[in-house]
Amino acid sequence: MDSVSKQKKAYYRKLYLAWLIHSQRQDQLSLEAETGMPRRTLQDAIKVMTDIGIEIEFVQDGPKHRHGYYQLKDWGDHNPDWIEQRIELIRAVVFA
């Protein structure tokens, strides 16, 4: 794969995380296990999803603030079917 810009990699990381969150219930630990990404990288990416129009919220599901899961509220102008069809390419860019 050719050299990928940092901006493209960051964009594809957001798409990949949104797809994971959309595909099944995810919390911080499951995302870390699924992606191998550090906690801070995941938190930063999720925090700025609105930059590309994707809305993710944390749903509290327990007594402490860290108990819960992420939920995709809005894809914005992104097409989840397009992402699904290209998920292997997206993964390749993210993990290049």
PDB file of N, CA and C in Angstrom:
ATOM      1  N   MET A   1       0.852  -1.178   0.000  1.00  0.00           N
ATOM      2  CA  MET A   1       0.000   0.000   0.000  1.00  0.00           C
ATOM      3  C   MET A   1       0.897   1.239   0.000  1.00  0.00           C
ATOM      4  N   ASP A   2       0.532   2.200  -0.811  1.00  0.00           N
ATOM      5  CA  ASP A   2       1.295   3.438  -0.884  1.00  0.00           C
ATOM      6  C   ASP A   2       1.235   4.168   0.453  1.00  0.00           C
ATOM      7  N   SER A   3       2.098   5.154   0.586  1.00  0.00           N
ATOM      8  CA  SER A   3       2.112   5.965   1.790  1.00  0.00           C
ATOM      9  C   SER A   3       0.760   6.657   1.971  1.00  0.00           C
ATOM     10  N   VAL A   4       0.266   6.628   3.194  1.00  0.00           N
ATOM     11  CA  VAL A   4      -1.038   7.205   3.516  1.00  0.00           C
ATOM     12  C   VAL A   4      -0.817   8.423   4.397  1.00  0.00           C
ATOM     13  N   SER A   5      -1.490   9.516   4.069  1.00  0.00           N
ATOM     14  CA  SER A   5      -1.344  10.731   4.866  1.00  0.00           C
ATOM     15  C   SER A   5      -1.918  10.527   6.267  1.00  0.00           C
ATOM     16  N   LYS A   6      -1.419  11.297   7.208  1.00  0.00           N
ATOM     17  CA  LYS A   6      -1.923  11.238   8.575  1.00  0.00           C
ATOM     18  C   LYS A   6      -3.411  11.598   8.623  1.00  0.00           C
ATOM     19  N   GLN A   7      -3.811  12.546   7.783  1.00  0.00           N
ATOM     20  CA  GLN A   7      -5.207  12.977   7.765  1.00  0.00           C
ATOM     21  C   GLN A   7      -6.125  11.853   7.279  1.00  0.00           C
ATOM     22  N   LYS A   8      -5.704  11.146   6.227  1.00  0.00           N
ATOM     23  CA  LYS A   8      -6.516  10.051   5.708  1.00  0.00           C
ATOM     24  C   LYS A   8      -6.601   8.927   6.729  1.00  0.00           C
ATOM     25  N   LYS A   9      -5.479   8.627   7.362  1.00  0.00           N
ATOM     26  CA  LYS A   9      -5.467   7.576   8.376  1.00  0.00           C
ATOM     27  C   LYS A   9      -6.393   7.939   9.539  1.00  0.00           C
ATOM     28  N   ALA A  10      -6.352   9.197   9.990  1.00  0.00           N
ATOM     29  CA  ALA A  10      -7.221   9.647  11.082  1.00  0.00           C
ATOM     30  C   ALA A  10      -8.690   9.572  10.670  1.00  0.00           C
ATOM     31  N   TYR A  11      -8.989   9.944   9.426  1.00  0.00           N
ATOM     32  CA  TYR A  11     -10.362   9.886   8.915  1.00  0.00           C
ATOM     33  C   TYR A  11     -10.850   8.438   8.870  1.00  0.00           C
ATOM     34  N   TYR A  12     -10.032   7.565   8.315  1.00  0.00           N
ATOM     35  CA  TYR A  12     -10.407   6.152   8.231  1.00  0.00           C
ATOM     36  C   TYR A  12     -10.508   5.521   9.620  1.00  0.00           C
ATOM     37  N   ARG A  13      -9.695   5.958  10.567  1.00  0.00           N
ATOM     38  CA  ARG A  13      -9.795   5.460  11.947  1.00  0.00           C
ATOM     39  C   ARG A  13     -11.177   5.788  12.499  1.00  0.00           C
ATOM     40  N   LYS A  14     -11.646   6.999  12.252  1.00  0.00           N
ATOM     41  CA  LYS A  14     -12.975   7.389  12.732  1.00  0.00           C
ATOM     42  C   LYS A  14     -14.059   6.545  12.069  1.00  0.00           C
ATOM     43  N   LEU A  15     -13.944   6.335  10.753  1.00  0.00           N
ATOM     44  CA  LEU A  15     -14.929   5.497  10.065  1.00  0.00           C
ATOM     45  C   LEU A  15     -14.928   4.085  10.624  1.00  0.00           C
ATOM     46  N   TYR A  16     -13.742   3.547  10.852  1.00  0.00           N
ATOM     47  CA  TYR A  16     -13.621   2.186  11.374  1.00  0.00           C
ATOM     48  C   TYR A  16     -14.234   2.080  12.773  1.00  0.00           C
ATOM     49  N   LEU A  17     -13.928   3.020  13.635  1.00  0.00           N
ATOM     50  CA  LEU A  17     -14.497   2.990  14.984  1.00  0.00           C
ATOM     51  C   LEU A  17     -16.015   3.145  14.957  1.00  0.00           C
ATOM     52  N   ALA A  18     -16.505   4.034  14.111  1.00  0.00           N
ATOM     53  CA  ALA A  18     -17.958   4.206  13.990  1.00  0.00           C
ATOM     54  C   ALA A  18     -18.603   2.906  13.520  1.00  0.00           C
ATOM     55  N   TRP A  19     -17.966   2.233  12.566  1.00  0.00           N
ATOM     56  CA  TRP A  19     -18.496   0.966  12.058  1.00  0.00           C
ATOM     57  C   TRP A  19     -18.507  -0.093  13.167  1.00  0.00           C
ATOM     58  N   LEU A  20     -17.431  -0.162  13.953  1.00  0.00           N
ATOM     59  CA  LEU A  20     -17.388  -1.126  15.062  1.00  0.00           C
ATOM     60  C   LEU A  20     -18.493  -0.852  16.074  1.00  0.00           C
ATOM     61  N   ILE A  21     -18.665   0.417  16.421  1.00  0.00           N
ATOM     62  CA  ILE A  21     -19.685   0.798  17.397  1.00  0.00           C
ATOM     63  C   ILE A  21     -21.082   0.519  16.852  1.00  0.00           C
ATOM     64  N   HIS A  22     -21.269   0.743  15.567  1.00  0.00           N
ATOM     65  CA  HIS A  22     -22.554   0.481  14.917  1.00  0.00           C
ATOM     66  C   HIS A  22     -22.837  -1.026  14.821  1.00  0.00           C
ATOM     67  N   SER A  23     -21.792  -1.805  14.593  1.00  0.00           N
ATOM     68  CA  SER A  23     -21.946  -3.237  14.333  1.00  0.00           C
ATOM     69  C   SER A  23     -22.323  -4.045  15.577  1.00  0.00           C
ATOM     70  N   GLN A  24     -21.784  -3.650  16.720  1.00  0.00           N
ATOM     71  CA  GLN A  24     -22.109  -4.354  17.964  1.00  0.00           C
ATOM     72  C   GLN A  24     -21.805  -3.461  19.152  1.00  0.00           C
ATOM     73  N   ARG A  25     -22.386  -3.785  20.267  1.00  0.00           N
ATOM     74  CA  ARG A  25     -22.200  -2.987  21.488  1.00  0.00           C
ATOM     75  C   ARG A  25     -20.722  -2.985  21.871  1.00  0.00           C
ATOM     76  N   GLN A  26     -20.176  -1.788  22.057  1.00  0.00           N
ATOM     77  CA  GLN A  26     -18.755  -1.630  22.359  1.00  0.00           C
ATOM     78  C   GLN A  26     -18.572  -0.715  23.556  1.00  0.00           C
ATOM     79  N   ASP A  27     -17.634  -1.082  24.410  1.00  0.00           N
ATOM     80  CA  ASP A  27     -17.195  -0.188  25.466  1.00  0.00           C
ATOM     81  C   ASP A  27     -15.706   0.071  25.249  1.00  0.00           C
ATOM     82  N   GLN A  28     -15.101   0.804  26.136  1.00  0.00           N
ATOM     83  CA  GLN A  28     -13.687   1.156  25.974  1.00  0.00           C
ATOM     84  C   GLN A  28     -12.807  -0.094  25.880  1.00  0.00           C
ATOM     85  N   LEU A  29     -13.025  -1.038  26.775  1.00  0.00           N
ATOM     86  CA  LEU A  29     -12.193  -2.240  26.800  1.00  0.00           C
ATOM     87  C   LEU A  29     -12.371  -3.094  25.551  1.00  0.00           C
ATOM     88  N   SER A  30     -13.597  -3.235  25.076  1.00  0.00           N
ATOM     89  CA  SER A  30     -13.808  -4.050  23.873  1.00  0.00           C
ATOM     90  C   SER A  30     -13.193  -3.384  22.640  1.00  0.00           C
ATOM     91  N   LEU A  31     -13.240  -2.056  22.583  1.00  0.00           N
ATOM     92  CA  LEU A  31     -12.600  -1.358  21.463  1.00  0.00           C
ATOM     93  C   LEU A  31     -11.085  -1.504  21.515  1.00  0.00           C
ATOM     94  N   GLU A  32     -10.519  -1.426  22.720  1.00  0.00           N
ATOM     95  CA  GLU A  32      -9.077  -1.622  22.866  1.00  0.00           C
ATOM     96  C   GLU A  32      -8.692  -3.029  22.406  1.00  0.00           C
ATOM     97  N   ALA A  33      -9.466  -4.035  22.818  1.00  0.00           N
ATOM     98  CA  ALA A  33      -9.173  -5.419  22.440  1.00  0.00           C
ATOM     99  C   ALA A  33      -9.355  -5.633  20.937  1.00  0.00           C
ATOM    100  N   GLU A  34     -10.402  -5.061  20.375  1.00  0.00           N
ATOM    101  CA  GLU A  34     -10.713  -5.239  18.948  1.00  0.00           C
ATOM    102  C   GLU A  34      -9.683  -4.570  18.043  1.00  0.00           C
ATOM    103  N   THR A  35      -9.209  -3.406  18.452  1.00  0.00           N
ATOM    104  CA  THR A  35      -8.347  -2.614  17.570  1.00  0.00           C
ATOM    105  C   THR A  35      -6.872  -2.648  17.936  1.00  0.00           C
ATOM    106  N   GLY A  36      -6.584  -2.925  19.194  1.00  0.00           N
ATOM    107  CA  GLY A  36      -5.199  -2.843  19.648  1.00  0.00           C
ATOM    108  C   GLY A  36      -4.724  -1.414  19.833  1.00  0.00           C
ATOM    109  N   MET A  37      -5.643  -0.471  19.707  1.00  0.00           N
ATOM    110  CA  MET A  37      -5.295   0.945  19.871  1.00  0.00           C
ATOM    111  C   MET A  37      -5.240   1.304  21.349  1.00  0.00           C
ATOM    112  N   PRO A  38      -4.359   2.224  21.700  1.00  0.00           N
ATOM    113  CA  PRO A  38      -4.312   2.689  23.090  1.00  0.00           C
ATOM    114  C   PRO A  38      -5.595   3.419  23.481  1.00  0.00           C
ATOM    115  N   ARG A  39      -5.892   3.372  24.762  1.00  0.00           N
ATOM    116  CA  ARG A  39      -7.099   4.013  25.300  1.00  0.00           C
ATOM    117  C   ARG A  39      -7.219   5.464  24.863  1.00  0.00           C
ATOM    118  N   ARG A  40      -6.135   6.215  24.971  1.00  0.00           N
ATOM    119  CA  ARG A  40      -6.169   7.646  24.657  1.00  0.00           C
ATOM    120  C   ARG A  40      -6.449   7.890  23.174  1.00  0.00           C
ATOM    121  N   THR A  41      -5.865   7.092  22.303  1.00  0.00           N
ATOM    122  CA  THR A  41      -6.121   7.226  20.861  1.00  0.00           C
ATOM    123  C   THR A  41      -7.603   7.018  20.566  1.00  0.00           C
ATOM    124  N   LEU A  42      -8.175   5.995  21.177  1.00  0.00           N
ATOM    125  CA  LEU A  42      -9.604   5.722  20.983  1.00  0.00           C
ATOM    126  C   LEU A  42     -10.461   6.859  21.506  1.00  0.00           C
ATOM    127  N   GLN A  43     -10.161   7.312  22.716  1.00  0.00           N
ATOM    128  CA  GLN A  43     -10.949   8.400  23.306  1.00  0.00           C
ATOM    129  C   GLN A  43     -10.861   9.663  22.465  1.00  0.00           C
ATOM    130  N   ASP A  44      -9.667   9.981  21.995  1.00  0.00           N
ATOM    131  CA  ASP A  44      -9.490  11.183  21.170  1.00  0.00           C
ATOM    132  C   ASP A  44     -10.268  11.068  19.867  1.00  0.00           C
ATOM    133  N   ALA A  45     -10.208   9.919  19.226  1.00  0.00           N
ATOM    134  CA  ALA A  45     -10.913   9.731  17.954  1.00  0.00           C
ATOM    135  C   ALA A  45     -12.423   9.835  18.142  1.00  0.00           C
ATOM    136  N   ILE A  46     -12.937   9.207  19.181  1.00  0.00           N
ATOM    137  CA  ILE A  46     -14.382   9.240  19.431  1.00  0.00           C
ATOM    138  C   ILE A  46     -14.824  10.661  19.782  1.00  0.00           C
ATOM    139  N   LYS A  47     -14.016  11.346  20.531  1.00  0.00           N
ATOM    140  CA  LYS A  47     -14.348  12.712  20.960  1.00  0.00           C
ATOM    141  C   LYS A  47     -14.536  13.659  19.770  1.00  0.00           C
ATOM    142  N   VAL A  48     -13.766  13.477  18.713  1.00  0.00           N
ATOM    143  CA  VAL A  48     -13.819  14.406  17.576  1.00  0.00           C
ATOM    144  C   VAL A  48     -14.549  13.835  16.361  1.00  0.00           C
ATOM    145  N   MET A  49     -15.351  12.808  16.553  1.00  0.00           N
ATOM    146  CA  MET A  49     -16.144  12.248  15.442  1.00  0.00           C
ATOM    147  C   MET A  49     -17.050  13.304  14.810  1.00  0.00           C
ATOM    148  N   THR A  50     -17.508  14.244  15.620  1.00  0.00           N
ATOM    149  CA  THR A  50     -18.399  15.273  15.076  1.00  0.00           C
ATOM    150  C   THR A  50     -17.703  16.118  14.008  1.00  0.00           C
ATOM    151  N   ASP A  51     -16.364  16.113  14.009  1.00  0.00           N
ATOM    152  CA  ASP A  51     -15.629  16.841  12.967  1.00  0.00           C
ATOM    153  C   ASP A  51     -15.984  16.338  11.574  1.00  0.00           C
ATOM    154  N   ILE A  52     -16.372  15.062  11.479  1.00  0.00           N
ATOM    155  CA  ILE A  52     -16.749  14.498  10.183  1.00  0.00           C
ATOM    156  C   ILE A  52     -18.252  14.195  10.126  1.00  0.00           C
ATOM    157  N   GLY A  53     -18.996  14.704  11.107  1.00  0.00           N
ATOM    158  CA  GLY A  53     -20.453  14.598  11.082  1.00  0.00           C
ATOM    159  C   GLY A  53     -21.036  13.364  11.739  1.00  0.00           C
ATOM    160  N   ILE A  54     -20.198  12.521  12.336  1.00  0.00           N
ATOM    161  CA  ILE A  54     -20.682  11.314  12.997  1.00  0.00           C
ATOM    162  C   ILE A  54     -20.878  11.612  14.480  1.00  0.00           C
ATOM    163  N   GLU A  55     -22.046  11.223  14.999  1.00  0.00           N
ATOM    164  CA  GLU A  55     -22.346  11.460  16.406  1.00  0.00           C
ATOM    165  C   GLU A  55     -22.341  10.145  17.181  1.00  0.00           C
ATOM    166  N   ILE A  56     -21.483  10.097  18.182  1.00  0.00           N
ATOM    167  CA  ILE A  56     -21.373   8.948  19.077  1.00  0.00           C
ATOM    168  C   ILE A  56     -21.659   9.457  20.485  1.00  0.00           C
ATOM    169  N   GLU A  57     -22.404   8.678  21.253  1.00  0.00           N
ATOM    170  CA  GLU A  57     -22.616   9.054  22.642  1.00  0.00           C
ATOM    171  C   GLU A  57     -22.261   7.877  23.545  1.00  0.00           C
ATOM    172  N   PHE A  58     -21.893   8.208  24.765  1.00  0.00           N
ATOM    173  CA  PHE A  58     -21.624   7.188  25.763  1.00  0.00           C
ATOM    174  C   PHE A  58     -22.883   6.996  26.579  1.00  0.00           C
ATOM    175  N   VAL A  59     -23.345   5.752  26.668  1.00  0.00           N
ATOM    176  CA  VAL A  59     -24.556   5.429  27.416  1.00  0.00           C
ATOM    177  C   VAL A  59     -24.135   4.840  28.764  1.00  0.00           C
ATOM    178  N   GLN A  60     -24.472   5.540  29.827  1.00  0.00           N
ATOM    179  CA  GLN A  60     -24.167   5.083  31.181  1.00  0.00           C
ATOM    180  C   GLN A  60     -24.956   3.816  31.473  1.00  0.00           C
ATOM    181  N   ASP A  61     -24.271   2.768  31.913  1.00  0.00           N
ATOM    182  CA  ASP A  61     -24.939   1.499  32.186  1.00  0.00           C
ATOM    183  C   ASP A  61     -24.311   0.849  33.414  1.00  0.00           C
ATOM    184  N   GLY A  62     -24.368   1.550  34.516  1.00  0.00           N
ATOM    185  CA  GLY A  62     -23.786   1.044  35.748  1.00  0.00           C
ATOM    186  C   GLY A  62     -23.572   2.160  36.735  1.00  0.00           C
ATOM    187  N   PRO A  63     -23.028   1.823  37.897  1.00  0.00           N
ATOM    188  CA  PRO A  63     -22.920   2.801  38.976  1.00  0.00           C
ATOM    189  C   PRO A  63     -21.820   3.841  38.791  1.00  0.00           C
ATOM    190  N   LYS A  64     -20.813   3.531  38.021  1.00  0.00           N
ATOM    191  CA  LYS A  64     -19.706   4.468  37.855  1.00  0.00           C
ATOM    192  C   LYS A  64     -19.655   4.986  36.425  1.00  0.00           C
ATOM    193  N   HIS A  65     -18.998   6.140  36.265  1.00  0.00           N
ATOM    194  CA  HIS A  65     -18.978   6.793  34.956  1.00  0.00           C
ATOM    195  C   HIS A  65     -18.337   5.932  33.861  1.00  0.00           C
ATOM    196  N   ARG A  66     -17.463   5.019  34.197  1.00  0.00           N
ATOM    197  CA  ARG A  66     -16.805   4.215  33.170  1.00  0.00           C
ATOM    198  C   ARG A  66     -17.620   2.989  32.760  1.00  0.00           C
ATOM    199  N   HIS A  67     -18.707   2.717  33.487  1.00  0.00           N
ATOM    200  CA  HIS A  67     -19.565   1.596  33.138  1.00  0.00           C
ATOM    201  C   HIS A  67     -20.581   2.041  32.090  1.00  0.00           C
ATOM    202  N   GLY A  68     -20.505   1.451  30.941  1.00  0.00           N
ATOM    203  CA  GLY A  68     -21.423   1.805  29.874  1.00  0.00           C
ATOM    204  C   GLY A  68     -20.849   1.422  28.535  1.00  0.00           C
ATOM    205  N   TYR A  69     -21.462   1.937  27.495  1.00  0.00           N
ATOM    206  CA  TYR A  69     -21.067   1.576  26.135  1.00  0.00           C
ATOM    207  C   TYR A  69     -21.289   2.768  25.205  1.00  0.00           C
ATOM    208  N   TYR A  70     -20.655   2.675  24.049  1.00  0.00           N
ATOM    209  CA  TYR A  70     -20.813   3.710  23.034  1.00  0.00           C
ATOM    210  C   TYR A  70     -21.965   3.355  22.116  1.00  0.00           C
ATOM    211  N   GLN A  71     -22.652   4.389  21.652  1.00  0.00           N
ATOM    212  CA  GLN A  71     -23.774   4.197  20.741  1.00  0.00           C
ATOM    213  C   GLN A  71     -23.669   5.213  19.607  1.00  0.00           C
ATOM    214  N   LEU A  72     -23.807   4.743  18.395  1.00  0.00           N
ATOM    215  CA  LEU A  72     -23.789   5.637  17.239  1.00  0.00           C
ATOM    216  C   LEU A  72     -25.178   6.257  17.094  1.00  0.00           C
ATOM    217  N   LYS A  73     -25.231   7.574  17.139  1.00  0.00           N
ATOM    218  CA  LYS A  73     -26.512   8.277  17.054  1.00  0.00           C
ATOM    219  C   LYS A  73     -26.822   8.750  15.641  1.00  0.00           C
ATOM    220  N   ASP A  74     -25.780   9.126  14.877  1.00  0.00           N
ATOM    221  CA  ASP A  74     -26.010   9.689  13.543  1.00  0.00           C
ATOM    222  C   ASP A  74     -24.764   9.486  12.683  1.00  0.00           C
ATOM    223  N   TRP A  75     -24.967   8.947  11.497  1.00  0.00           N
ATOM    224  CA  TRP A  75     -23.867   8.777  10.538  1.00  0.00           C
ATOM    225  C   TRP A  75     -23.543  10.076   9.815  1.00  0.00           C
ATOM    226  N   GLY A  76     -24.343  11.108  10.003  1.00  0.00           N
ATOM    227  CA  GLY A  76     -24.121  12.338   9.238  1.00  0.00           C
ATOM    228  C   GLY A  76     -24.334  12.042   7.768  1.00  0.00           C
ATOM    229  N   ASP A  77     -23.436  12.517   6.914  1.00  0.00           N
ATOM    230  CA  ASP A  77     -23.599  12.269   5.482  1.00  0.00           C
ATOM    231  C   ASP A  77     -22.839  11.027   5.014  1.00  0.00           C
ATOM    232  N   HIS A  78     -22.409  10.190   5.954  1.00  0.00           N
ATOM    233  CA  HIS A  78     -21.699   8.958   5.605  1.00  0.00           C
ATOM    234  C   HIS A  78     -22.686   7.823   5.353  1.00  0.00           C
ATOM    235  N   ASN A  79     -22.354   6.969   4.422  1.00  0.00           N
ATOM    236  CA  ASN A  79     -23.193   5.837   4.072  1.00  0.00           C
ATOM    237  C   ASN A  79     -22.607   4.577   4.706  1.00  0.00           C
ATOM    238  N   PRO A  80     -23.284   3.999   5.705  1.00  0.00           N
ATOM    239  CA  PRO A  80     -22.738   2.810   6.359  1.00  0.00           C
ATOM    240  C   PRO A  80     -22.571   1.622   5.407  1.00  0.00           C
ATOM    241  N   ASP A  81     -23.393   1.537   4.380  1.00  0.00           N
ATOM    242  CA  ASP A  81     -23.237   0.452   3.399  1.00  0.00           C
ATOM    243  C   ASP A  81     -21.933   0.602   2.627  1.00  0.00           C
ATOM    244  N   TRP A  82     -21.576   1.840   2.265  1.00  0.00           N
ATOM    245  CA  TRP A  82     -20.308   2.099   1.574  1.00  0.00           C
ATOM    246  C   TRP A  82     -19.136   1.688   2.466  1.00  0.00           C
ATOM    247  N   ILE A  83     -19.228   2.022   3.748  1.00  0.00           N
ATOM    248  CA  ILE A  83     -18.176   1.668   4.700  1.00  0.00           C
ATOM    249  C   ILE A  83     -18.086   0.153   4.830  1.00  0.00           C
ATOM    250  N   GLU A  84     -19.224  -0.507   4.979  1.00  0.00           N
ATOM    251  CA  GLU A  84     -19.265  -1.973   5.102  1.00  0.00           C
ATOM    252  C   GLU A  84     -18.604  -2.644   3.895  1.00  0.00           C
ATOM    253  N   GLN A  85     -18.878  -2.157   2.720  1.00  0.00           N
ATOM    254  CA  GLN A  85     -18.305  -2.740   1.504  1.00  0.00           C
ATOM    255  C   GLN A  85     -16.799  -2.543   1.415  1.00  0.00           C
ATOM    256  N   ARG A  86     -16.272  -1.552   2.088  1.00  0.00           N
ATOM    257  CA  ARG A  86     -14.844  -1.225   2.010  1.00  0.00           C
ATOM    258  C   ARG A  86     -14.114  -1.413   3.337  1.00  0.00           C
ATOM    259  N   ILE A  87     -14.709  -2.171   4.245  1.00  0.00           N
ATOM    260  CA  ILE A  87     -14.147  -2.255   5.592  1.00  0.00           C
ATOM    261  C   ILE A  87     -12.736  -2.853   5.595  1.00  0.00           C
ATOM    262  N   GLU A  88     -12.437  -3.761   4.709  1.00  0.00           N
ATOM    263  CA  GLU A  88     -11.085  -4.335   4.681  1.00  0.00           C
ATOM    264  C   GLU A  88     -10.062  -3.302   4.220  1.00  0.00           C
ATOM    265  N   LEU A  89     -10.416  -2.482   3.247  1.00  0.00           N
ATOM    266  CA  LEU A  89      -9.528  -1.396   2.803  1.00  0.00           C
ATOM    267  C   LEU A  89      -9.339  -0.389   3.948  1.00  0.00           C
ATOM    268  N   ILE A  90     -10.419  -0.046   4.612  1.00  0.00           N
ATOM    269  CA  ILE A  90     -10.350   0.902   5.725  1.00  0.00           C
ATOM    270  C   ILE A  90      -9.443   0.360   6.826  1.00  0.00           C
ATOM    271  N   ARG A  91      -9.627  -0.922   7.171  1.00  0.00           N
ATOM    272  CA  ARG A  91      -8.770  -1.557   8.185  1.00  0.00           C
ATOM    273  C   ARG A  91      -7.311  -1.518   7.754  1.00  0.00           C
ATOM    274  N   ALA A  92      -7.053  -1.791   6.479  1.00  0.00           N
ATOM    275  CA  ALA A  92      -5.673  -1.804   5.979  1.00  0.00           C
ATOM    276  C   ALA A  92      -5.021  -0.434   6.131  1.00  0.00           C
ATOM    277  N   VAL A  93      -5.778   0.625   5.858  1.00  0.00           N
ATOM    278  CA  VAL A  93      -5.241   1.978   6.009  1.00  0.00           C
ATOM    279  C   VAL A  93      -5.004   2.304   7.481  1.00  0.00           C
ATOM    280  N   VAL A  94      -5.957   1.968   8.334  1.00  0.00           N
ATOM    281  CA  VAL A  94      -5.849   2.265   9.762  1.00  0.00           C
ATOM    282  C   VAL A  94      -4.645   1.559  10.380  1.00  0.00           C
ATOM    283  N   PHE A  95      -4.438   0.334   9.984  1.00  0.00           N
ATOM    284  CA  PHE A  95      -3.369  -0.459  10.614  1.00  0.00           C
ATOM    285  C   PHE A  95      -2.105  -0.558   9.778  1.00  0.00           C
ATOM    286  N   ALA A  96      -1.977   0.344   8.797  1.00  0.00           N
ATOM    287  CA  ALA A  96      -0.767   0.346   7.951  1.00  0.00           C
ATOM    288  C   ALA A  96       0.423   0.858   8.724  1.00  0.00           C
TER     289      ALA A  96
END
